[in-house]
Short mmCIF file of the N, C-alpha and C atoms (twelve columns), coordinates in Angstrom:
data_MODEL
# 
_entry.id   MODEL 
# 
loop_
_atom_site.group_PDB 
_atom_site.id 
_atom_site.type_symbol 
_atom_site.label_atom_id 
_atom_site.label_alt_id 
_atom_site.label_comp_id 
_atom_site.label_asym_id 
_atom_site.label_seq_id 
_atom_site.Cartn_x 
_atom_site.Cartn_y 
_atom_site.Cartn_z 
_atom_site.pdbx_PDB_model_num 
ATOM 1   N N  . MET A 1   51.109 85.794  -39.635 1 
ATOM 2   C CA . MET A 1   51.865 86.945  -39.268 1 
ATOM 3   C C  . MET A 1   51.352 87.551  -37.970 1 
ATOM 4   N N  . LYS A 2   50.014 87.518  -37.843 1 
ATOM 5   C CA . LYS A 2   49.400 88.075  -36.654 1 
ATOM 6   C C  . LYS A 2   49.886 87.344  -35.402 1 
ATOM 7   N N  . GLY A 3   50.067 86.038  -35.478 1 
ATOM 8   C CA . GLY A 3   50.554 85.241  -34.363 1 
ATOM 9   C C  . GLY A 3   51.976 85.615  -33.980 1 
ATOM 10  N N  . VAL A 4   52.807 85.941  -34.989 1 
ATOM 11  C CA . VAL A 4   54.200 86.324  -34.740 1 
ATOM 12  C C  . VAL A 4   54.237 87.669  -34.017 1 
ATOM 13  N N  . VAL A 5   53.407 88.594  -34.435 1 
ATOM 14  C CA . VAL A 5   53.354 89.917  -33.799 1 
ATOM 15  C C  . VAL A 5   52.899 89.766  -32.350 1 
ATOM 16  N N  . SER A 6   51.905 88.952  -32.101 1 
ATOM 17  C CA . SER A 6   51.429 88.720  -30.738 1 
ATOM 18  C C  . SER A 6   52.527 88.088  -29.891 1 
ATOM 19  N N  . PHE A 7   53.255 87.150  -30.499 1 
ATOM 20  C CA . PHE A 7   54.357 86.502  -29.789 1 
ATOM 21  C C  . PHE A 7   55.446 87.503  -29.432 1 
ATOM 22  N N  . ILE A 8   55.807 88.361  -30.371 1 
ATOM 23  C CA . ILE A 8   56.843 89.384  -30.132 1 
ATOM 24  C C  . ILE A 8   56.363 90.370  -29.073 1 
ATOM 25  N N  . ALA A 9   55.125 90.746  -29.123 1 
ATOM 26  C CA . ALA A 9   54.570 91.663  -28.125 1 
ATOM 27  C C  . ALA A 9   54.602 91.016  -26.745 1 
ATOM 28  N N  . ALA A 10  54.234 89.758  -26.665 1 
ATOM 29  C CA . ALA A 10  54.253 89.040  -25.391 1 
ATOM 30  C C  . ALA A 10  55.676 88.927  -24.868 1 
ATOM 31  N N  . LEU A 11  56.636 88.682  -25.759 1 
ATOM 32  C CA . LEU A 11  58.046 88.609  -25.377 1 
ATOM 33  C C  . LEU A 11  58.519 89.953  -24.836 1 
ATOM 34  N N  . ALA A 12  58.120 91.036  -25.467 1 
ATOM 35  C CA . ALA A 12  58.510 92.378  -25.023 1 
ATOM 36  C C  . ALA A 12  57.941 92.665  -23.640 1 
ATOM 37  N N  . VAL A 13  56.695 92.297  -23.409 1 
ATOM 38  C CA . VAL A 13  56.066 92.496  -22.100 1 
ATOM 39  C C  . VAL A 13  56.797 91.674  -21.050 1 
ATOM 40  N N  . ALA A 14  57.098 90.426  -21.388 1 
ATOM 41  C CA . ALA A 14  57.789 89.543  -20.449 1 
ATOM 42  C C  . ALA A 14  59.183 90.068  -20.142 1 
ATOM 43  N N  . ALA A 15  59.884 90.556  -21.159 1 
ATOM 44  C CA . ALA A 15  61.232 91.103  -20.955 1 
ATOM 45  C C  . ALA A 15  61.167 92.345  -20.074 1 
ATOM 46  N N  . GLY A 16  60.182 93.186  -20.313 1 
ATOM 47  C CA . GLY A 16  60.013 94.388  -19.484 1 
ATOM 48  C C  . GLY A 16  59.722 94.029  -18.042 1 
ATOM 49  N N  . ALA A 17  58.877 93.039  -17.843 1 
ATOM 50  C CA . ALA A 17  58.547 92.598  -16.487 1 
ATOM 51  C C  . ALA A 17  59.778 92.010  -15.806 1 
ATOM 52  N N  . ALA A 18  60.556 91.231  -16.535 1 
ATOM 53  C CA . ALA A 18  61.774 90.639  -15.971 1 
ATOM 54  C C  . ALA A 18  62.772 91.715  -15.582 1 
ATOM 55  N N  . MET A 19  62.892 92.746  -16.407 1 
ATOM 56  C CA . MET A 19  63.808 93.853  -16.096 1 
ATOM 57  C C  . MET A 19  63.340 94.606  -14.857 1 
ATOM 58  N N  . ALA A 20  62.024 94.808  -14.727 1 
ATOM 59  C CA . ALA A 20  61.476 95.495  -13.563 1 
ATOM 60  C C  . ALA A 20  61.732 94.689  -12.293 1 
ATOM 61  N N  . VAL A 21  61.555 93.366  -12.377 1 
ATOM 62  C CA . VAL A 21  61.807 92.503  -11.219 1 
ATOM 63  C C  . VAL A 21  63.287 92.542  -10.869 1 
ATOM 64  N N  . ALA A 22  64.160 92.467  -11.862 1 
ATOM 65  C CA . ALA A 22  65.606 92.497  -11.620 1 
ATOM 66  C C  . ALA A 22  66.003 93.819  -10.978 1 
ATOM 67  N N  . GLN A 23  65.432 94.913  -11.449 1 
ATOM 68  C CA . GLN A 23  65.739 96.229  -10.885 1 
ATOM 69  C C  . GLN A 23  65.247 96.289  -9.443  1 
ATOM 70  N N  . SER A 24  64.060 95.763  -9.193  1 
ATOM 71  C CA . SER A 24  63.501 95.746  -7.850  1 
ATOM 72  C C  . SER A 24  64.391 94.931  -6.909  1 
ATOM 73  N N  . VAL A 25  64.844 93.775  -7.367  1 
ATOM 74  C CA . VAL A 25  65.735 92.934  -6.564  1 
ATOM 75  C C  . VAL A 25  67.045 93.664  -6.300  1 
ATOM 76  N N  . ASP A 26  67.594 94.314  -7.314  1 
ATOM 77  C CA . ASP A 26  68.833 95.073  -7.139  1 
ATOM 78  C C  . ASP A 26  68.651 96.184  -6.104  1 
ATOM 79  N N  . GLU A 27  67.513 96.861  -6.151  1 
ATOM 80  C CA . GLU A 27  67.240 97.929  -5.186  1 
ATOM 81  C C  . GLU A 27  67.102 97.366  -3.776  1 
ATOM 82  N N  . GLU A 28  66.444 96.222  -3.648  1 
ATOM 83  C CA . GLU A 28  66.298 95.587  -2.343  1 
ATOM 84  C C  . GLU A 28  67.652 95.174  -1.778  1 
ATOM 85  N N  . ILE A 29  68.489 94.626  -2.613  1 
ATOM 86  C CA . ILE A 29  69.827 94.217  -2.168  1 
ATOM 87  C C  . ILE A 29  70.628 95.438  -1.746  1 
ATOM 88  N N  . ALA A 30  70.589 96.491  -2.544  1 
ATOM 89  C CA . ALA A 30  71.326 97.713  -2.210  1 
ATOM 90  C C  . ALA A 30  70.848 98.281  -0.876  1 
ATOM 91  N N  . GLU A 31  69.550 98.220  -0.642  1 
ATOM 92  C CA . GLU A 31  69.000 98.724  0.616   1 
ATOM 93  C C  . GLU A 31  69.463 97.875  1.797   1 
ATOM 94  N N  . ARG A 32  69.505 96.545  1.611   1 
ATOM 95  C CA . ARG A 32  69.915 95.650  2.697   1 
ATOM 96  C C  . ARG A 32  71.387 95.789  3.040   1 
ATOM 97  N N  . ILE A 33  72.223 96.078  2.073   1 
ATOM 98  C CA . ILE A 33  73.662 96.141  2.347   1 
ATOM 99  C C  . ILE A 33  74.159 97.564  2.550   1 
ATOM 100 N N  . ALA A 34  73.250 98.528  2.539   1 
ATOM 101 C CA . ALA A 34  73.647 99.921  2.766   1 
ATOM 102 C C  . ALA A 34  74.166 100.070 4.194   1 
ATOM 103 N N  . PRO A 35  75.115 100.974 4.420   1 
ATOM 104 C CA . PRO A 35  75.624 101.202 5.773   1 
ATOM 105 C C  . PRO A 35  74.500 101.628 6.714   1 
ATOM 106 N N  . ALA A 36  74.591 101.212 7.961   1 
ATOM 107 C CA . ALA A 36  73.573 101.570 8.949   1 
ATOM 108 C C  . ALA A 36  73.711 103.025 9.370   1 
ATOM 109 N N  . GLY A 37  74.864 103.585 9.210   1 
ATOM 110 C CA . GLY A 37  75.120 104.969 9.599   1 
ATOM 111 C C  . GLY A 37  76.366 105.459 8.919   1 
ATOM 112 N N  . GLN A 38  76.844 106.580 9.385   1 
ATOM 113 C CA . GLN A 38  78.084 107.099 8.828   1 
ATOM 114 C C  . GLN A 38  78.953 107.623 9.958   1 
ATOM 115 N N  . ILE A 39  80.227 107.649 9.717   1 
ATOM 116 C CA . ILE A 39  81.169 108.129 10.708  1 
ATOM 117 C C  . ILE A 39  81.295 109.637 10.560  1 
ATOM 118 N N  . CYS A 40  81.287 110.302 11.692  1 
ATOM 119 C CA . CYS A 40  81.433 111.750 11.698  1 
ATOM 120 C C  . CYS A 40  82.542 112.087 12.684  1 
ATOM 121 N N  . MET A 41  83.675 112.491 12.172  1 
ATOM 122 C CA . MET A 41  84.836 112.771 13.007  1 
ATOM 123 C C  . MET A 41  84.826 114.229 13.465  1 
ATOM 124 N N  . LYS A 42  85.407 114.456 14.614  1 
ATOM 125 C CA . LYS A 42  85.531 115.815 15.126  1 
ATOM 126 C C  . LYS A 42  86.267 116.649 14.078  1 
ATOM 127 N N  . GLY A 43  85.741 117.801 13.799  1 
ATOM 128 C CA . GLY A 43  86.333 118.660 12.788  1 
ATOM 129 C C  . GLY A 43  85.637 118.559 11.443  1 
ATOM 130 N N  . ASP A 44  84.915 117.445 11.198  1 
ATOM 131 C CA . ASP A 44  84.151 117.311 9.959   1 
ATOM 132 C C  . ASP A 44  82.943 118.226 10.018  1 
ATOM 133 N N  . GLU A 45  82.442 118.588 8.866   1 
ATOM 134 C CA . GLU A 45  81.278 119.466 8.790   1 
ATOM 135 C C  . GLU A 45  80.079 118.855 9.520   1 
ATOM 136 N N  . CYS A 46  79.916 117.539 9.418   1 
ATOM 137 C CA . CYS A 46  78.770 116.884 10.057  1 
ATOM 138 C C  . CYS A 46  78.866 116.940 11.584  1 
ATOM 139 N N  . ALA A 47  80.069 117.050 12.134  1 
ATOM 140 C CA . ALA A 47  80.239 117.087 13.585  1 
ATOM 141 C C  . ALA A 47  79.649 118.356 14.177  1 
ATOM 142 N N  . ALA A 48  79.681 119.441 13.440  1 
ATOM 143 C CA . ALA A 48  79.135 120.696 13.938  1 
ATOM 144 C C  . ALA A 48  77.633 120.600 14.143  1 
ATOM 145 N N  . ALA A 49  76.980 119.735 13.405  1 
ATOM 146 C CA . ALA A 49  75.531 119.599 13.495  1 
ATOM 147 C C  . ALA A 49  75.099 118.605 14.564  1 
ATOM 148 N N  . ALA A 50  76.044 117.860 15.138  1 
ATOM 149 C CA . ALA A 50  75.690 116.848 16.133  1 
ATOM 150 C C  . ALA A 50  75.174 117.519 17.398  1 
ATOM 151 N N  . PRO A 51  74.055 117.052 17.932  1 
ATOM 152 C CA . PRO A 51  73.520 117.646 19.155  1 
ATOM 153 C C  . PRO A 51  74.356 117.254 20.357  1 
ATOM 154 N N  . ALA A 52  74.309 118.056 21.378  1 
ATOM 155 C CA . ALA A 52  75.004 117.738 22.617  1 
ATOM 156 C C  . ALA A 52  74.367 116.493 23.216  1 
ATOM 157 N N  . ALA A 53  75.166 115.681 23.885  1 
ATOM 158 C CA . ALA A 53  74.687 114.400 24.398  1 
ATOM 159 C C  . ALA A 53  73.506 114.550 25.347  1 
ATOM 160 N N  . SER A 54  73.534 115.574 26.181  1 
ATOM 161 C CA . SER A 54  72.460 115.694 27.153  1 
ATOM 162 C C  . SER A 54  71.474 116.794 26.793  1 
ATOM 163 N N  . ALA A 55  71.546 117.300 25.584  1 
ATOM 164 C CA . ALA A 55  70.663 118.391 25.191  1 
ATOM 165 C C  . ALA A 55  69.199 117.990 25.251  1 
ATOM 166 N N  . SER A 56  68.896 116.722 24.944  1 
ATOM 167 C CA . SER A 56  67.502 116.295 24.927  1 
ATOM 168 C C  . SER A 56  66.895 116.294 26.321  1 
ATOM 169 N N  . SER A 57  67.722 116.149 27.334  1 
ATOM 170 C CA . SER A 57  67.179 116.121 28.689  1 
ATOM 171 C C  . SER A 57  67.146 117.498 29.312  1 
ATOM 172 N N  . GLY A 58  67.647 118.497 28.587  1 
ATOM 173 C CA . GLY A 58  67.614 119.846 29.105  1 
ATOM 174 C C  . GLY A 58  68.782 120.164 30.017  1 
ATOM 175 N N  . GLY A 59  69.775 119.296 30.091  1 
ATOM 176 C CA . GLY A 59  70.938 119.551 30.929  1 
ATOM 177 C C  . GLY A 59  71.584 118.247 31.330  1 
ATOM 178 N N  . ALA A 60  72.554 118.362 32.208  1 
ATOM 179 C CA . ALA A 60  73.285 117.185 32.658  1 
ATOM 180 C C  . ALA A 60  72.372 116.266 33.461  1 
ATOM 181 N N  . ARG A 61  72.538 114.978 33.252  1 
ATOM 182 C CA . ARG A 61  71.780 113.985 34.011  1 
ATOM 183 C C  . ARG A 61  72.386 113.847 35.393  1 
ATOM 184 N N  . SER A 62  71.561 113.508 36.352  1 
ATOM 185 C CA . SER A 62  72.056 113.333 37.719  1 
ATOM 186 C C  . SER A 62  72.827 112.017 37.821  1 
ATOM 187 N N  . GLY A 63  73.626 111.923 38.879  1 
ATOM 188 C CA . GLY A 63  74.356 110.683 39.127  1 
ATOM 189 C C  . GLY A 63  73.412 109.514 39.304  1 
ATOM 190 N N  . SER A 64  72.290 109.746 39.952  1 
ATOM 191 C CA . SER A 64  71.289 108.705 40.151  1 
ATOM 192 C C  . SER A 64  70.691 108.252 38.826  1 
ATOM 193 N N  . ASP A 65  70.412 109.212 37.936  1 
ATOM 194 C CA . ASP A 65  69.851 108.867 36.620  1 
ATOM 195 C C  . ASP A 65  70.840 108.044 35.795  1 
ATOM 196 N N  . VAL A 66  72.104 108.482 35.780  1 
ATOM 197 C CA . VAL A 66  73.130 107.766 35.016  1 
ATOM 198 C C  . VAL A 66  73.329 106.373 35.609  1 
ATOM 199 N N  . TYR A 67  73.393 106.298 36.930  1 
ATOM 200 C CA . TYR A 67  73.542 104.989 37.584  1 
ATOM 201 C C  . TYR A 67  72.401 104.059 37.178  1 
ATOM 202 N N  . GLY A 68  71.176 104.539 37.288  1 
ATOM 203 C CA . GLY A 68  70.022 103.704 36.976  1 
ATOM 204 C C  . GLY A 68  69.978 103.252 35.529  1 
ATOM 205 N N  . ALA A 69  70.390 104.131 34.617  1 
ATOM 206 C CA . ALA A 69  70.304 103.809 33.195  1 
ATOM 207 C C  . ALA A 69  71.500 103.016 32.681  1 
ATOM 208 N N  . HIS A 70  72.666 103.176 33.305  1 
ATOM 209 C CA . HIS A 70  73.873 102.577 32.726  1 
ATOM 210 C C  . HIS A 70  74.717 101.760 33.691  1 
ATOM 211 N N  . CYS A 71  74.793 102.154 34.934  1 
ATOM 212 C CA . CYS A 71  75.731 101.518 35.865  1 
ATOM 213 C C  . CYS A 71  75.130 100.334 36.614  1 
ATOM 214 N N  . ALA A 72  73.835 100.421 36.877  1 
ATOM 215 C CA . ALA A 72  73.183 99.411  37.720  1 
ATOM 216 C C  . ALA A 72  73.267 98.007  37.143  1 
ATOM 217 N N  . ALA A 73  73.349 97.890  35.823  1 
ATOM 218 C CA . ALA A 73  73.419 96.560  35.218  1 
ATOM 219 C C  . ALA A 73  74.540 95.734  35.825  1 
ATOM 220 N N  . CYS A 74  75.661 96.359  36.118  1 
ATOM 221 C CA . CYS A 74  76.787 95.634  36.733  1 
ATOM 222 C C  . CYS A 74  76.905 95.918  38.232  1 
ATOM 223 N N  . HIS A 75  76.704 97.187  38.620  1 
ATOM 224 C CA . HIS A 75  76.956 97.562  40.008  1 
ATOM 225 C C  . HIS A 75  75.807 97.218  40.954  1 
ATOM 226 N N  . ALA A 76  74.686 96.770  40.438  1 
ATOM 227 C CA . ALA A 76  73.614 96.267  41.306  1 
ATOM 228 C C  . ALA A 76  73.701 94.760  41.443  1 
ATOM 229 N N  . THR A 77  74.384 94.123  40.500  1 
ATOM 230 C CA . THR A 77  74.448 92.653  40.482  1 
ATOM 231 C C  . THR A 77  75.826 92.097  40.812  1 
ATOM 232 N N  . GLY A 78  76.856 92.930  40.671  1 
ATOM 233 C CA . GLY A 78  78.224 92.457  40.877  1 
ATOM 234 C C  . GLY A 78  78.800 91.768  39.649  1 
ATOM 235 N N  . ALA A 79  78.157 91.971  38.497  1 
ATOM 236 C CA . ALA A 79  78.625 91.342  37.252  1 
ATOM 237 C C  . ALA A 79  80.074 91.710  36.971  1 
ATOM 238 N N  . ALA A 80  80.832 90.739  36.488  1 
ATOM 239 C CA . ALA A 80  82.246 90.910  36.111  1 
ATOM 240 C C  . ALA A 80  83.091 91.477  37.246  1 
ATOM 241 N N  . GLY A 81  82.673 91.216  38.472  1 
ATOM 242 C CA . GLY A 81  83.452 91.659  39.629  1 
ATOM 243 C C  . GLY A 81  83.224 93.105  40.023  1 
ATOM 244 N N  . ALA A 82  82.208 93.738  39.466  1 
ATOM 245 C CA . ALA A 82  81.914 95.133  39.811  1 
ATOM 246 C C  . ALA A 82  81.496 95.213  41.270  1 
ATOM 247 N N  . PRO A 83  82.008 96.213  41.999  1 
ATOM 248 C CA . PRO A 83  81.563 96.361  43.389  1 
ATOM 249 C C  . PRO A 83  80.093 96.776  43.414  1 
ATOM 250 N N  . LYS A 84  79.299 96.061  44.211  1 
ATOM 251 C CA . LYS A 84  77.874 96.359  44.283  1 
ATOM 252 C C  . LYS A 84  77.648 97.652  45.060  1 
ATOM 253 N N  . MET A 85  76.705 98.426  44.564  1 
ATOM 254 C CA . MET A 85  76.325 99.635  45.280  1 
ATOM 255 C C  . MET A 85  75.795 99.227  46.647  1 
ATOM 256 N N  . GLY A 86  76.258 99.905  47.671  1 
ATOM 257 C CA . GLY A 86  75.845 99.599  49.035  1 
ATOM 258 C C  . GLY A 86  76.806 98.681  49.773  1 
ATOM 259 N N  . ASP A 87  77.755 98.084  49.067  1 
ATOM 260 C CA . ASP A 87  78.719 97.168  49.678  1 
ATOM 261 C C  . ASP A 87  79.959 97.955  50.094  1 
ATOM 262 N N  . ALA A 88  79.936 98.452  51.332  1 
ATOM 263 C CA . ALA A 88  81.033 99.289  51.836  1 
ATOM 264 C C  . ALA A 88  82.362 98.543  51.815  1 
ATOM 265 N N  . GLY A 89  82.333 97.237  52.080  1 
ATOM 266 C CA . GLY A 89  83.563 96.449  52.075  1 
ATOM 267 C C  . GLY A 89  84.221 96.401  50.707  1 
ATOM 268 N N  . ALA A 90  83.415 96.313  49.654  1 
ATOM 269 C CA . ALA A 90  83.955 96.270  48.290  1 
ATOM 270 C C  . ALA A 90  84.414 97.648  47.822  1 
ATOM 271 N N  . TRP A 91  83.710 98.676  48.265  1 
ATOM 272 C CA . TRP A 91  84.049 100.030 47.824  1 
ATOM 273 C C  . TRP A 91  85.193 100.648 48.630  1 
ATOM 274 N N  . GLY A 92  85.355 100.223 49.892  1 
ATOM 275 C CA . GLY A 92  86.357 100.823 50.776  1 
ATOM 276 C C  . GLY A 92  87.752 100.912 50.171  1 
ATOM 277 N N  . PRO A 93  88.329 99.793  49.689  1 
ATOM 278 C CA . PRO A 93  89.676 99.858  49.120  1 
ATOM 279 C C  . PRO A 93  89.751 100.746 47.864  1 
ATOM 280 N N  . ARG A 94  88.674 100.793 47.138  1 
ATOM 281 C CA . ARG A 94  88.647 101.630 45.927  1 
ATOM 282 C C  . ARG A 94  88.601 103.099 46.306  1 
ATOM 283 N N  . VAL A 95  87.778 103.427 47.277  1 
ATOM 284 C CA . VAL A 95  87.666 104.813 47.740  1 
ATOM 285 C C  . VAL A 95  88.992 105.269 48.353  1 
ATOM 286 N N  . ALA A 96  89.690 104.342 49.004  1 
ATOM 287 C CA . ALA A 96  90.968 104.667 49.636  1 
ATOM 288 C C  . ALA A 96  92.020 105.125 48.615  1 
ATOM 289 N N  . LYS A 97  91.861 104.729 47.355  1 
ATOM 290 C CA . LYS A 97  92.798 105.150 46.306  1 
ATOM 291 C C  . LYS A 97  92.559 106.589 45.878  1 
ATOM 292 N N  . GLY A 98  91.453 107.151 46.302  1 
ATOM 293 C CA . GLY A 98  91.153 108.546 45.989  1 
ATOM 294 C C  . GLY A 98  90.066 108.666 44.934  1 
ATOM 295 N N  . ILE A 99  89.275 109.711 45.074  1 
ATOM 296 C CA . ILE A 99  88.156 109.919 44.168  1 
ATOM 297 C C  . ILE A 99  88.625 110.163 42.737  1 
ATOM 298 N N  . ASP A 100 89.786 110.834 42.573  1 
ATOM 299 C CA . ASP A 100 90.286 111.087 41.216  1 
ATOM 300 C C  . ASP A 100 90.626 109.774 40.499  1 
ATOM 301 N N  . THR A 101 91.136 108.794 41.245  1 
ATOM 302 C CA . THR A 101 91.423 107.487 40.654  1 
ATOM 303 C C  . THR A 101 90.120 106.795 40.235  1 
ATOM 304 N N  . LEU A 102 89.104 106.888 41.078  1 
ATOM 305 C CA . LEU A 102 87.802 106.314 40.720  1 
ATOM 306 C C  . LEU A 102 87.244 106.989 39.470  1 
ATOM 307 N N  . TYR A 103 87.354 108.302 39.404  1 
ATOM 308 C CA . TYR A 103 86.876 109.026 38.219  1 
ATOM 309 C C  . TYR A 103 87.620 108.562 36.964  1 
ATOM 310 N N  . THR A 104 88.943 108.468 37.064  1 
ATOM 311 C CA . THR A 104 89.759 108.057 35.920  1 
ATOM 312 C C  . THR A 104 89.372 106.658 35.454  1 
ATOM 313 N N  . HIS A 105 89.212 105.731 36.400  1 
ATOM 314 C CA . HIS A 105 88.839 104.363 36.044  1 
ATOM 315 C C  . HIS A 105 87.453 104.330 35.409  1 
ATOM 316 N N  . ALA A 106 86.526 105.099 35.934  1 
ATOM 317 C CA . ALA A 106 85.165 105.103 35.383  1 
ATOM 318 C C  . ALA A 106 85.134 105.718 33.988  1 
ATOM 319 N N  . ILE A 107 85.894 106.769 33.777  1 
ATOM 320 C CA . ILE A 107 85.882 107.462 32.483  1 
ATOM 321 C C  . ILE A 107 86.690 106.701 31.435  1 
ATOM 322 N N  . SER A 108 87.860 106.219 31.811  1 
ATOM 323 C CA . SER A 108 88.770 105.582 30.847  1 
ATOM 324 C C  . SER A 108 88.648 104.064 30.794  1 
ATOM 325 N N  . GLY A 109 88.056 103.485 31.823  1 
ATOM 326 C CA . GLY A 109 87.963 102.038 31.899  1 
ATOM 327 C C  . GLY A 109 89.104 101.473 32.726  1 
ATOM 328 N N  . PHE A 110 88.852 100.327 33.354  1 
ATOM 329 C CA . PHE A 110 89.862 99.696  34.200  1 
ATOM 330 C C  . PHE A 110 89.451 98.249  34.416  1 
ATOM 331 N N  . ASN A 111 90.367 97.323  34.137  1 
ATOM 332 C CA . ASN A 111 90.074 95.897  34.235  1 
ATOM 333 C C  . ASN A 111 88.813 95.578  33.432  1 
ATOM 334 N N  . ALA A 112 87.790 95.000  34.052  1 
ATOM 335 C CA . ALA A 112 86.577 94.642  33.316  1 
ATOM 336 C C  . ALA A 112 85.633 95.834  33.135  1 
ATOM 337 N N  . MET A 113 85.930 96.949  33.795  1 
ATOM 338 C CA . MET A 113 85.087 98.148  33.693  1 
ATOM 339 C C  . MET A 113 85.362 98.826  32.356  1 
ATOM 340 N N  . PRO A 114 84.366 98.844  31.457  1 
ATOM 341 C CA . PRO A 114 84.580 99.528  30.178  1 
ATOM 342 C C  . PRO A 114 84.541 101.052 30.361  1 
ATOM 343 N N  . ALA A 115 85.170 101.759 29.466  1 
ATOM 344 C CA . ALA A 115 85.177 103.221 29.526  1 
ATOM 345 C C  . ALA A 115 83.745 103.732 29.609  1 
ATOM 346 N N  . LYS A 116 83.527 104.615 30.566  1 
ATOM 347 C CA . LYS A 116 82.219 105.246 30.804  1 
ATOM 348 C C  . LYS A 116 81.100 104.221 30.990  1 
ATOM 349 N N  . GLY A 117 81.459 102.999 31.366  1 
ATOM 350 C CA . GLY A 117 80.442 101.974 31.545  1 
ATOM 351 C C  . GLY A 117 79.613 101.771 30.285  1 
ATOM 352 N N  . LEU A 118 80.251 102.045 29.153  1 
ATOM 353 C CA . LEU A 118 79.633 101.965 27.823  1 
ATOM 354 C C  . LEU A 118 78.578 103.045 27.583  1 
ATOM 355 N N  . CYS A 119 78.520 104.045 28.424  1 
ATOM 356 C CA . CYS A 119 77.591 105.166 28.207  1 
ATOM 357 C C  . CYS A 119 78.330 106.237 27.398  1 
ATOM 358 N N  . MET A 120 78.365 106.045 26.106  1 
ATOM 359 C CA . MET A 120 79.112 106.967 25.255  1 
ATOM 360 C C  . MET A 120 78.401 108.310 25.080  1 
ATOM 361 N N  . THR A 121 77.156 108.408 25.540  1 
ATOM 362 C CA . THR A 121 76.463 109.695 25.499  1 
ATOM 363 C C  . THR A 121 76.651 110.458 26.801  1 
ATOM 364 N N  . CYS A 122 77.292 109.840 27.786  1 
ATOM 365 C CA . CYS A 122 77.517 110.499 29.074  1 
ATOM 366 C C  . CYS A 122 78.739 111.406 28.996  1 
ATOM 367 N N  . SER A 123 78.598 112.576 29.555  1 
ATOM 368 C CA . SER A 123 79.752 113.469 29.661  1 
ATOM 369 C C  . SER A 123 80.629 112.975 30.811  1 
ATOM 370 N N  . ASP A 124 81.857 113.448 30.868  1 
ATOM 371 C CA . ASP A 124 82.737 113.079 31.980  1 
ATOM 372 C C  . ASP A 124 82.113 113.492 33.315  1 
ATOM 373 N N  . ASP A 125 81.493 114.683 33.346  1 
ATOM 374 C CA . ASP A 125 80.871 115.153 34.584  1 
ATOM 375 C C  . ASP A 125 79.702 114.257 35.001  1 
ATOM 376 N N  . GLU A 126 78.949 113.741 34.040  1 
ATOM 377 C CA . GLU A 126 77.858 112.829 34.365  1 
ATOM 378 C C  . GLU A 126 78.387 111.514 34.922  1 
ATOM 379 N N  . VAL A 127 79.493 111.028 34.354  1 
ATOM 380 C CA . VAL A 127 80.115 109.806 34.874  1 
ATOM 381 C C  . VAL A 127 80.622 110.051 36.292  1 
ATOM 382 N N  . LYS A 128 81.241 111.195 36.513  1 
ATOM 383 C CA . LYS A 128 81.720 111.535 37.863  1 
ATOM 384 C C  . LYS A 128 80.556 111.600 38.844  1 
ATOM 385 N N  . ALA A 129 79.426 112.156 38.407  1 
ATOM 386 C CA . ALA A 129 78.249 112.234 39.279  1 
ATOM 387 C C  . ALA A 129 77.745 110.831 39.621  1 
ATOM 388 N N  . ALA A 130 77.807 109.911 38.664  1 
ATOM 389 C CA . ALA A 130 77.394 108.534 38.914  1 
ATOM 390 C C  . ALA A 130 78.346 107.871 39.930  1 
ATOM 391 N N  . VAL A 131 79.648 108.134 39.775  1 
ATOM 392 C CA . VAL A 131 80.632 107.607 40.727  1 
ATOM 393 C C  . VAL A 131 80.326 108.156 42.127  1 
ATOM 394 N N  . ASP A 132 80.100 109.473 42.211  1 
ATOM 395 C CA . ASP A 132 79.771 110.085 43.502  1 
ATOM 396 C C  . ASP A 132 78.527 109.435 44.113  1 
ATOM 397 N N  . HIS A 133 77.534 109.185 43.278  1 
ATOM 398 C CA . HIS A 133 76.290 108.556 43.740  1 
ATOM 399 C C  . HIS A 133 76.570 107.166 44.306  1 
ATOM 400 N N  . MET A 134 77.386 106.371 43.609  1 
ATOM 401 C CA . MET A 134 77.691 105.021 44.074  1 
ATOM 402 C C  . MET A 134 78.528 105.047 45.347  1 
ATOM 403 N N  . VAL A 135 79.513 105.940 45.399  1 
ATOM 404 C CA . VAL A 135 80.356 106.044 46.594  1 
ATOM 405 C C  . VAL A 135 79.502 106.476 47.790  1 
ATOM 406 N N  . GLU A 136 78.677 107.482 47.585  1 
ATOM 407 C CA . GLU A 136 77.820 107.982 48.666  1 
ATOM 408 C C  . GLU A 136 76.870 106.883 49.158  1 
ATOM 409 N N  . GLY A 137 76.371 106.085 48.243  1 
ATOM 410 C CA . GLY A 137 75.446 105.022 48.608  1 
ATOM 411 C C  . GLY A 137 76.116 103.775 49.117  1 
ATOM 412 N N  . SER A 138 77.432 103.797 49.215  1 
ATOM 413 C CA . SER A 138 78.172 102.596 49.628  1 
ATOM 414 C C  . SER A 138 79.024 102.835 50.870  1 
ATOM 415 N N  . LYS A 139 78.701 103.853 51.628  1 
ATOM 416 C CA . LYS A 139 79.478 104.138 52.852  1 
ATOM 417 C C  . LYS A 139 79.020 103.278 54.003  1 
# 
């Protein structure tokens, strides 16, 4: 009888350990497939708590800062047909269309140029400052 009790006790311990492992695996899986973030739409309660895009820097970033951090990847190399900064010949026809057209293309996107150059934390004014910086440096 003593052997049967020991066997039942060992089975109970093994079952408990198996349940703990299964729970641990389930928790690991849940953690791996959990969403990376959540969507917060304008007007939602969570949107009111969102910090301003440039609040961490203490104000709007300069055109030079935005260019260096976001625009130079294409506009320093000419990637995807982007006019290189300093290339007056490439910028001339674009500037001739007017600064407002350049602003619109930079903010909304145009051809291979993605909206805001993919700088979704940049304000429209920061994008405009970057455009001004590139135009000024390409005369």
